[in-house]
Coordinates of C-alpha atoms in Angstrom, one line a residue:
M1 CA -50.8 -17.6 25.5
N2 CA -48.5 -16.2 22.8
K3 CA -48.9 -17.4 19.2
R4 CA -45.7 -18.5 17.5
I5 CA -45.1 -16.6 14.2
G6 CA -41.7 -18.1 13.3
L7 CA -38.1 -17.4 14.0
Y8 CA -38.1 -13.9 12.5
P9 CA -40.5 -10.9 12.9
R10 CA -43.0 -10.4 10.1
V11 CA -42.4 -7.3 8.1
R12 CA -44.5 -6.1 5.2
A13 CA -43.0 -4.0 2.4
E14 CA -44.6 -1.3 0.2
G15 CA -43.3 1.4 -2.1
G16 CA -43.7 5.2 -1.9
G17 CA -41.0 5.9 0.7
R18 CA -39.1 9.2 0.4
G19 CA -35.9 10.6 1.8
A20 CA -34.1 7.2 2.1
V21 CA -30.8 6.4 0.4
S22 CA -29.4 2.9 -0.1
Q23 CA -25.7 2.1 -0.1
A24 CA -25.3 5.3 1.9
G25 CA -21.9 4.3 3.2
A26 CA -20.5 4.5 -0.3
V27 CA -20.2 8.2 0.3
L28 CA -16.8 7.2 1.8
L29 CA -15.6 6.1 -1.7
V30 CA -17.2 9.2 -3.3
E31 CA -15.4 11.5 -0.9
T32 CA -12.1 9.5 -1.5
V33 CA -12.5 10.2 -5.2
R34 CA -13.0 13.9 -4.6
K35 CA -10.2 14.4 -2.0
T36 CA -7.6 12.5 -4.0
G37 CA -8.4 14.3 -7.2
L38 CA -9.1 11.1 -9.0
D39 CA -12.2 12.5 -10.7
T40 CA -10.4 15.5 -12.2
A41 CA -7.4 13.4 -13.2
I42 CA -9.4 10.7 -15.0
S43 CA -11.6 13.4 -16.6
A44 CA -8.6 15.2 -18.0
A45 CA -7.0 11.9 -19.1
L46 CA -10.1 10.9 -21.1
G47 CA -10.8 14.3 -22.4
P48 CA -9.7 13.4 -25.9
W49 CA -12.5 10.8 -26.0
R50 CA -15.3 13.2 -25.1
K51 CA -17.5 14.0 -28.0
A52 CA -18.9 17.4 -28.8
R53 CA -22.0 18.3 -26.9
A54 CA -21.8 15.1 -24.9
V55 CA -23.9 15.1 -21.7
H56 CA -21.8 12.7 -19.7
D57 CA -18.1 13.1 -19.0
P58 CA -16.1 10.0 -20.0
G59 CA -14.1 10.1 -16.8
K60 CA -17.2 10.2 -14.7
I61 CA -18.6 7.3 -16.6
L62 CA -15.5 5.2 -16.0
L63 CA -15.4 6.2 -12.3
D64 CA -19.1 5.2 -11.9
V65 CA -18.4 1.8 -13.2
A66 CA -15.3 1.5 -10.9
L67 CA -17.5 2.6 -7.9
A68 CA -20.1 -0.1 -8.9
V69 CA -17.3 -2.7 -9.0
A70 CA -16.0 -1.5 -5.6
L71 CA -19.5 -2.0 -4.2
G72 CA -19.6 -5.6 -5.5
G73 CA -20.7 -5.3 -9.1
D74 CA -19.2 -7.6 -11.7
C75 CA -20.5 -6.2 -15.0
L76 CA -21.4 -2.9 -16.7
A77 CA -25.1 -3.3 -15.9
D78 CA -24.4 -3.1 -12.2
V79 CA -23.9 0.7 -12.6
E80 CA -27.7 0.8 -12.2
V81 CA -27.2 0.7 -8.4
L82 CA -25.5 4.1 -8.7
R83 CA -28.1 5.5 -11.1
A84 CA -30.8 4.8 -8.5
E85 CA -29.2 7.2 -6.0
P86 CA -28.4 10.5 -7.8
A87 CA -28.2 12.3 -4.4
V88 CA -25.0 10.4 -3.6
F89 CA -23.5 9.6 -7.0
G90 CA -24.8 12.4 -9.2
P91 CA -26.1 11.8 -12.7
V92 CA -25.1 8.4 -14.0
A93 CA -25.0 7.6 -17.7
S94 CA -27.4 5.0 -19.3
G95 CA -26.3 1.5 -20.0
P96 CA -25.9 2.0 -23.8
T97 CA -23.7 5.1 -23.1
V98 CA -21.5 3.2 -20.7
S99 CA -21.1 0.3 -23.3
R100 CA -20.3 2.8 -26.1
L101 CA -17.5 4.4 -24.0
V102 CA -15.9 1.0 -23.3
D103 CA -16.1 0.1 -27.0
T104 CA -14.5 3.5 -27.9
L105 CA -11.7 3.1 -25.4
A106 CA -11.1 -0.5 -26.5
T107 CA -10.8 0.6 -30.1
S108 CA -8.2 3.2 -29.1
G109 CA -6.0 0.5 -27.8
K110 CA -2.8 1.4 -25.9
R111 CA -3.6 5.2 -26.0
A112 CA -6.6 4.8 -23.7
L113 CA -4.9 2.4 -21.4
A114 CA -1.8 4.7 -21.1
A115 CA -4.1 7.7 -20.4
I116 CA -5.9 5.9 -17.5
R117 CA -2.6 4.6 -16.1
R118 CA -1.0 8.1 -16.1
A119 CA -3.9 9.5 -14.2
R120 CA -3.7 6.7 -11.6
A121 CA 0.0 7.2 -11.2
H122 CA -0.4 10.9 -10.7
V123 CA -3.1 10.5 -8.1
R124 CA -1.2 7.7 -6.3
E125 CA 1.8 9.9 -5.6
H126 CA -0.6 12.5 -4.2
V127 CA -2.4 9.9 -2.0
W128 CA 0.9 8.6 -0.6
A129 CA 1.8 12.2 0.4
L130 CA -1.6 12.7 2.1
A131 CA -1.3 9.4 4.0
C132 CA 2.1 10.4 5.6
D133 CA 3.0 7.6 8.0
A134 CA 0.3 5.3 6.7
A135 CA 1.8 5.3 3.2
P136 CA 3.5 2.1 2.0
D137 CA 6.8 3.9 1.4
T138 CA 7.1 5.1 5.0
G139 CA 10.2 2.9 5.6
G140 CA 12.0 4.2 2.6
Q141 CA 11.3 1.1 0.5
V142 CA 8.5 -0.1 -1.7
T143 CA 7.7 -3.8 -2.3
V144 CA 5.9 -4.9 -5.4
D145 CA 4.5 -8.4 -5.6
L146 CA 3.9 -10.0 -9.0
D147 CA 1.8 -13.1 -9.4
G148 CA -0.4 -14.8 -12.1
V149 CA -4.2 -15.1 -11.8
L150 CA -6.4 -17.6 -13.5
V151 CA -9.7 -16.1 -14.5
I152 CA -12.2 -18.7 -15.6
A153 CA -14.2 -18.0 -18.8
H154 CA -17.7 -19.5 -18.9
S155 CA -18.1 -18.9 -22.6
D156 CA -15.9 -18.6 -25.7
K157 CA -14.0 -15.3 -25.4
Q158 CA -11.1 -13.9 -27.4
D159 CA -7.8 -15.4 -26.3
A160 CA -9.5 -17.6 -23.7
A161 CA -7.6 -21.0 -23.7
A162 CA -6.9 -24.0 -21.6
T163 CA -4.8 -23.1 -18.6
W164 CA -2.1 -25.1 -16.8
K165 CA -4.7 -26.0 -14.1
R166 CA -6.9 -27.7 -16.8
T167 CA -9.4 -24.9 -16.7
F168 CA -10.4 -22.5 -19.5
G169 CA -10.0 -18.8 -19.4
H170 CA -7.3 -16.1 -19.2
H171 CA -4.0 -15.9 -17.2
P172 CA -3.2 -12.2 -16.4
I173 CA -0.3 -11.1 -14.3
M174 CA -1.1 -8.7 -11.5
G175 CA 1.2 -6.5 -9.4
F176 CA 0.4 -5.2 -6.0
V177 CA 2.3 -2.7 -3.7
D178 CA 2.5 -4.4 -0.3
H179 CA 1.3 -2.2 2.6
G180 CA 2.8 -4.6 5.1
P181 CA 0.9 -6.1 8.1
G182 CA -0.7 -2.8 8.9
G183 CA -2.7 -2.3 5.8
T184 CA -4.0 -3.8 2.5
G185 CA -2.3 -3.6 -0.9
E186 CA -3.0 -1.6 -4.0
P187 CA -2.7 -2.7 -7.7
V188 CA 0.0 -1.2 -9.8
A189 CA 0.0 -3.7 -12.8
G190 CA -2.5 -5.7 -14.7
L191 CA -1.3 -7.5 -17.8
L192 CA -4.0 -9.5 -19.5
R193 CA -2.8 -12.6 -21.2
A194 CA -4.2 -15.7 -22.9
G195 CA -5.1 -18.7 -20.8
N196 CA -2.2 -20.7 -22.1
A197 CA 0.4 -18.1 -21.3
G198 CA 3.3 -19.5 -19.3
S199 CA 3.8 -19.0 -15.6
N200 CA 7.5 -18.3 -16.0
T201 CA 7.5 -16.2 -19.2
A202 CA 10.3 -13.7 -18.6
A203 CA 9.0 -11.2 -21.2
D204 CA 5.6 -11.0 -19.5
H205 CA 7.2 -10.5 -16.1
I206 CA 9.3 -7.7 -17.5
T207 CA 6.3 -6.0 -19.0
A208 CA 4.3 -6.3 -15.8
T209 CA 7.3 -4.8 -13.8
Q210 CA 7.4 -1.9 -16.3
L211 CA 3.7 -1.3 -15.8
A212 CA 4.3 -1.4 -12.0
M213 CA 7.3 1.0 -12.1
V214 CA 5.3 3.6 -14.0
Q215 CA 2.7 3.6 -11.2
L216 CA 5.2 4.4 -8.5
P217 CA 6.6 7.9 -7.7
K218 CA 9.6 8.7 -9.8
K219 CA 12.2 8.2 -7.0
Y220 CA 11.1 4.5 -6.8
R221 CA 11.3 3.7 -10.5
R222 CA 14.9 2.6 -10.2
G223 CA 17.3 1.7 -7.5
R224 CA 17.6 -0.7 -4.5
R225 CA 14.7 1.0 -2.6
T226 CA 12.2 -0.9 -4.8
L227 CA 11.9 -4.6 -4.1
I228 CA 10.3 -6.9 -6.7
R229 CA 9.0 -10.2 -5.2
T230 CA 7.8 -13.1 -7.3
D231 CA 7.2 -16.8 -6.9
S232 CA 9.3 -19.3 -8.9
G233 CA 7.7 -18.0 -12.1
G234 CA 10.1 -15.0 -11.9
G235 CA 13.2 -17.1 -11.2
T236 CA 14.6 -16.9 -14.8
H237 CA 17.9 -15.7 -16.1
E238 CA 16.3 -13.2 -18.4
F239 CA 14.1 -11.6 -15.8
V240 CA 16.8 -11.4 -13.1
N241 CA 19.3 -9.9 -15.5
W242 CA 16.7 -7.3 -16.5
L243 CA 16.1 -6.3 -12.9
T244 CA 19.8 -5.8 -12.2
A245 CA 20.7 -4.2 -15.5
R246 CA 22.9 -1.1 -15.4
G247 CA 20.8 2.0 -14.7
R248 CA 17.9 -0.1 -13.2
W249 CA 19.5 -1.8 -10.1
L250 CA 16.3 -3.0 -8.6
S251 CA 16.2 -5.2 -5.5
Y252 CA 14.6 -8.6 -6.0
S253 CA 13.4 -11.6 -4.1
V254 CA 12.3 -14.3 -6.5
G255 CA 11.5 -17.9 -6.0
M256 CA 13.7 -20.5 -7.6
T257 CA 12.9 -24.0 -8.9
I258 CA 14.7 -26.8 -7.1
T259 CA 17.0 -28.0 -9.8
D260 CA 19.3 -31.1 -9.6
A261 CA 22.2 -28.8 -8.9
I262 CA 20.4 -27.0 -6.0
H263 CA 19.1 -30.4 -4.7
H264 CA 22.6 -31.8 -4.6
A265 CA 24.0 -28.6 -3.0
V266 CA 21.4 -28.9 -0.2
L267 CA 22.5 -32.4 0.6
Q268 CA 26.0 -31.1 1.1
V269 CA 25.1 -28.4 3.6
P270 CA 26.4 -29.4 7.1
A271 CA 24.1 -29.4 10.0
S272 CA 25.9 -26.5 11.6
A273 CA 25.1 -24.3 8.7
W274 CA 21.3 -24.4 9.1
T275 CA 19.8 -21.5 10.9
P276 CA 16.3 -21.6 12.5
A277 CA 13.6 -19.8 10.5
V278 CA 11.8 -17.0 12.4
E279 CA 8.2 -15.7 12.6
P280 CA 7.2 -12.0 12.2
G281 CA 7.4 -11.5 16.0
G282 CA 11.0 -12.7 16.1
E283 CA 10.2 -16.1 17.6
V284 CA 11.6 -19.3 16.1
R285 CA 9.5 -21.0 13.5
D286 CA 8.9 -24.6 14.6
G287 CA 10.4 -27.2 12.4
A288 CA 11.9 -24.9 9.8
W289 CA 15.6 -24.0 9.0
V290 CA 17.3 -21.9 6.4
A291 CA 20.8 -22.0 4.8
E292 CA 22.6 -20.0 2.1
L293 CA 24.0 -21.9 -0.9
A294 CA 27.2 -21.1 -2.8
G295 CA 29.4 -22.6 -5.5
D296 CA 28.2 -23.9 -8.8
C297 CA 24.6 -23.0 -8.1
L298 CA 25.4 -19.3 -8.7
T299 CA 27.3 -19.8 -12.0
G300 CA 25.8 -17.7 -14.8
W301 CA 23.7 -15.6 -12.5
P302 CA 24.2 -11.8 -11.9
K303 CA 26.9 -10.7 -9.5
G304 CA 25.7 -10.2 -5.9
M305 CA 23.0 -12.9 -6.1
R306 CA 22.3 -14.8 -2.9
L307 CA 20.6 -18.2 -3.0
I308 CA 18.8 -19.2 0.2
V309 CA 17.0 -22.5 0.8
R310 CA 14.5 -23.4 3.5
K311 CA 13.8 -26.9 4.7
E312 CA 10.6 -27.5 6.8
R313 CA 8.7 -30.5 8.1
P314 CA 5.7 -31.0 5.9
H315 CA 2.3 -30.1 7.3
P316 CA 0.0 -33.0 8.2
G317 CA -1.4 -34.5 5.0
A318 CA 1.1 -32.8 2.7
Q319 CA 2.8 -35.0 0.1
L320 CA 6.5 -34.7 -0.4
R321 CA 7.9 -34.0 -3.9
F322 CA 10.8 -35.7 -5.6
T323 CA 12.8 -32.5 -5.1
D324 CA 12.4 -32.7 -1.3
A325 CA 15.1 -34.3 0.8
D326 CA 15.3 -36.3 4.1
G327 CA 11.5 -36.0 4.7
M328 CA 11.8 -32.2 4.5
R329 CA 9.9 -29.8 2.2
L330 CA 12.5 -27.7 0.3
T331 CA 11.8 -24.2 -1.1
C332 CA 14.4 -21.8 -2.5
F333 CA 14.6 -18.1 -3.5
A334 CA 17.2 -15.7 -4.7
T335 CA 17.9 -12.1 -3.7
N336 CA 20.5 -9.4 -4.1
T337 CA 20.0 -7.8 -0.7
P338 CA 23.4 -7.7 1.1
G339 CA 24.3 -7.6 4.7
T340 CA 21.0 -9.0 6.1
A341 CA 20.6 -12.2 8.0
I342 CA 19.2 -15.1 5.9
A343 CA 16.4 -15.8 8.4
A344 CA 15.2 -12.2 8.0
L345 CA 15.4 -12.5 4.2
E346 CA 13.5 -15.7 4.2
L347 CA 10.8 -14.2 6.3
R348 CA 10.6 -11.2 4.0
H349 CA 10.2 -13.6 1.0
R350 CA 7.6 -15.7 2.8
Q351 CA 5.5 -12.7 3.4
R352 CA 4.9 -12.6 -0.3
A353 CA 2.0 -14.8 0.6
R354 CA 0.1 -11.6 1.3
C355 CA -0.2 -11.3 -2.5
E356 CA -2.6 -14.3 -2.4
D357 CA -4.9 -12.2 -0.2
R358 CA -4.7 -9.4 -2.8
I359 CA -5.7 -11.7 -5.6
R360 CA -8.6 -13.1 -3.6
N361 CA -9.8 -9.6 -3.0
A362 CA -9.4 -8.8 -6.7
R363 CA -11.6 -11.8 -7.5
D364 CA -14.2 -10.4 -5.2
T365 CA -13.9 -7.0 -7.0
G366 CA -14.7 -7.7 -10.6
L367 CA -11.8 -10.1 -11.5
R368 CA -13.7 -13.4 -11.0
N369 CA -15.0 -13.1 -14.6
L370 CA -14.1 -11.0 -17.6
P371 CA -17.5 -9.9 -18.9
F372 CA -16.7 -9.1 -22.5
H373 CA -15.9 -11.2 -25.6
S374 CA -13.3 -8.9 -27.0
F375 CA -9.7 -9.0 -25.6
A376 CA -9.4 -5.2 -25.9
Q377 CA -12.6 -4.6 -24.0
N378 CA -11.5 -7.0 -21.2
Q379 CA -8.3 -4.9 -21.0
I380 CA -10.4 -1.9 -20.2
W381 CA -12.3 -3.9 -17.7
L382 CA -9.0 -4.9 -16.0
E383 CA -8.1 -1.2 -15.7
I384 CA -11.6 -0.5 -14.2
V385 CA -11.0 -3.3 -11.6
Q386 CA -7.7 -1.7 -10.7
V387 CA -9.3 1.7 -10.2
A388 CA -11.9 0.0 -7.9
L389 CA -9.1 -1.7 -5.9
D390 CA -7.2 1.6 -5.7
L391 CA -10.3 3.2 -4.0
L392 CA -10.7 0.2 -1.7
A393 CA -7.0 0.6 -0.6
W394 CA -6.9 4.4 -0.5
M395 CA -10.0 4.9 1.6
P396 CA -8.9 2.8 4.6
M397 CA -5.3 4.3 4.3
L398 CA -6.7 7.8 4.5
A399 CA -9.7 7.5 6.7
L400 CA -9.8 4.3 8.8
T401 CA -7.9 3.5 12.0
G402 CA -7.4 0.5 14.2
Q403 CA -8.7 -2.9 13.2
S404 CA -11.1 -1.5 10.6
K405 CA -8.1 -0.4 8.5
L406 CA -7.4 -4.1 7.8
W407 CA -10.9 -5.0 6.7
E408 CA -11.0 -6.6 3.3
P409 CA -13.4 -5.4 0.6
K410 CA -16.1 -8.0 1.4
R411 CA -16.2 -6.8 5.0
L412 CA -16.1 -3.1 4.0
R413 CA -19.2 -3.7 1.8
L414 CA -21.2 -5.5 4.5
R415 CA -20.4 -3.1 7.4
L416 CA -19.6 0.3 5.9
F417 CA -21.0 0.6 2.4
S418 CA -24.3 -1.3 2.7
P419 CA -26.3 0.6 5.3
A420 CA -29.1 2.9 4.2
A421 CA -29.6 6.4 5.6
Q422 CA -32.1 9.2 5.6
L423 CA -31.3 12.1 3.4
V424 CA -32.0 15.5 5.0
T425 CA -31.5 18.9 3.4
T426 CA -31.2 21.9 5.7
G427 CA -29.4 25.2 5.4
R428 CA -28.5 24.4 1.7
R429 CA -26.6 21.4 2.9
R430 CA -27.4 17.7 2.6
Y431 CA -26.9 15.2 5.4
L432 CA -27.1 11.4 5.5
R433 CA -28.5 10.3 8.9
L434 CA -27.4 6.7 9.5
A435 CA -29.2 4.4 11.8
R436 CA -28.2 4.9 15.4
H437 CA -28.3 1.2 16.2
W438 CA -26.0 0.2 13.3
P439 CA -22.8 -1.0 15.1
W440 CA -20.5 0.7 12.6
T441 CA -22.1 4.1 12.3
D442 CA -19.4 5.7 14.3
V443 CA -16.7 4.1 12.1
I444 CA -18.5 5.6 9.0
T445 CA -19.0 9.1 10.4
S446 CA -15.4 9.3 11.8
A447 CA -13.9 8.1 8.6
L448 CA -16.0 10.7 6.6
D449 CA -14.8 13.4 9.0
R450 CA -11.2 12.5 8.4
L451 CA -11.6 12.6 4.7
Q452 CA -13.4 16.0 4.8
T453 CA -10.5 17.5 6.8
L454 CA -8.0 16.6 4.1
P455 CA -7.0 19.5 1.8
N456 CA -8.8 19.7 -1.5
P457 CA -6.7 18.7 -4.5
G458 CA -5.0 21.5 -6.5

């Protein structure tokens, strides 16, 4: 007769093991750093902040924190995970050294932020060239999505304030390059703001767009090949005028508030003018129609602006707003893209919802909480979060294929980064032997092989 010992096998633990490495899959991120040249770029950018006879390179310290955040950390102390595995991550600075670097960079203000951003922009152009057909500009156009993020503060921090959702914290604006349905997105702008900052502040949207433009290759920093998408927070005269100013000529697709004039114009649209909305596969979207408005609604707006409205049956349980009409939910956006069917333009604008996924991933990658009291220190933290998100976007773009290329950071951590391995040194080379029974061992080894076949930077 078998004795029942519970639902799980009994395992005892003891110390003294040798040759084992935890977080072995993180070697994918380390190899991404090396092959993209991010380590040398960040090191050169932060060279002015390296003290004489310093043991640790400031660029290496910053990248170590970014790697810790990419692996799921949410504060400087989590760099301890890397320090425990010098065979994979090399020498890692102590906690006080890391804190002093953040303090030093925060004291330098815009100089340090600009240096980090220049390094990221330089590496981004190189990564897109390496990615070839997997790069987000393969179709000859780049789409940048801007959206605000509410970051809750659990203690009194500089510039933390009551938000429009009756919470307390900060309200940064984030910008992401959309990789389309076949990939993730990468951050190109992070503008930290006080919690009571407005959702439709044109000056902040302009600043965030400027930050995003600097991150793009030079050929996309002006002209119609760059599309700026926002929700209704970007639908202001000042912001749209800035996007279309002479010498800039950017494309845009911005949400618009349903004003009384727009609401009245929608009521005057004849039934024959409504076109069925479409889904990404080309099929008709059930219960949704689009139409283009003209007339007084466009008075005072830049030349070439198109105003497109969608009416849709509300989802079960949804409440109608006073701006809705005839039992239909109304949404509206403006664009300056000519010669394209309004159903296709509406689908393109609706796909801005992918930005919500990017924001959720950013929350899971260090943006759920700003760990410092000082506003300047939290600005440095926001840059570190963006470096971590860059790595989590570049690694799949360069190394993964198939469905694994679409995995979000949480799934990457559980399946690819978390497994342990045995460290073996032979022939002056070190090998990580992953468990044969781990279902995703082949994914890890294949991705590492692809990274190692890429040319070395420089």
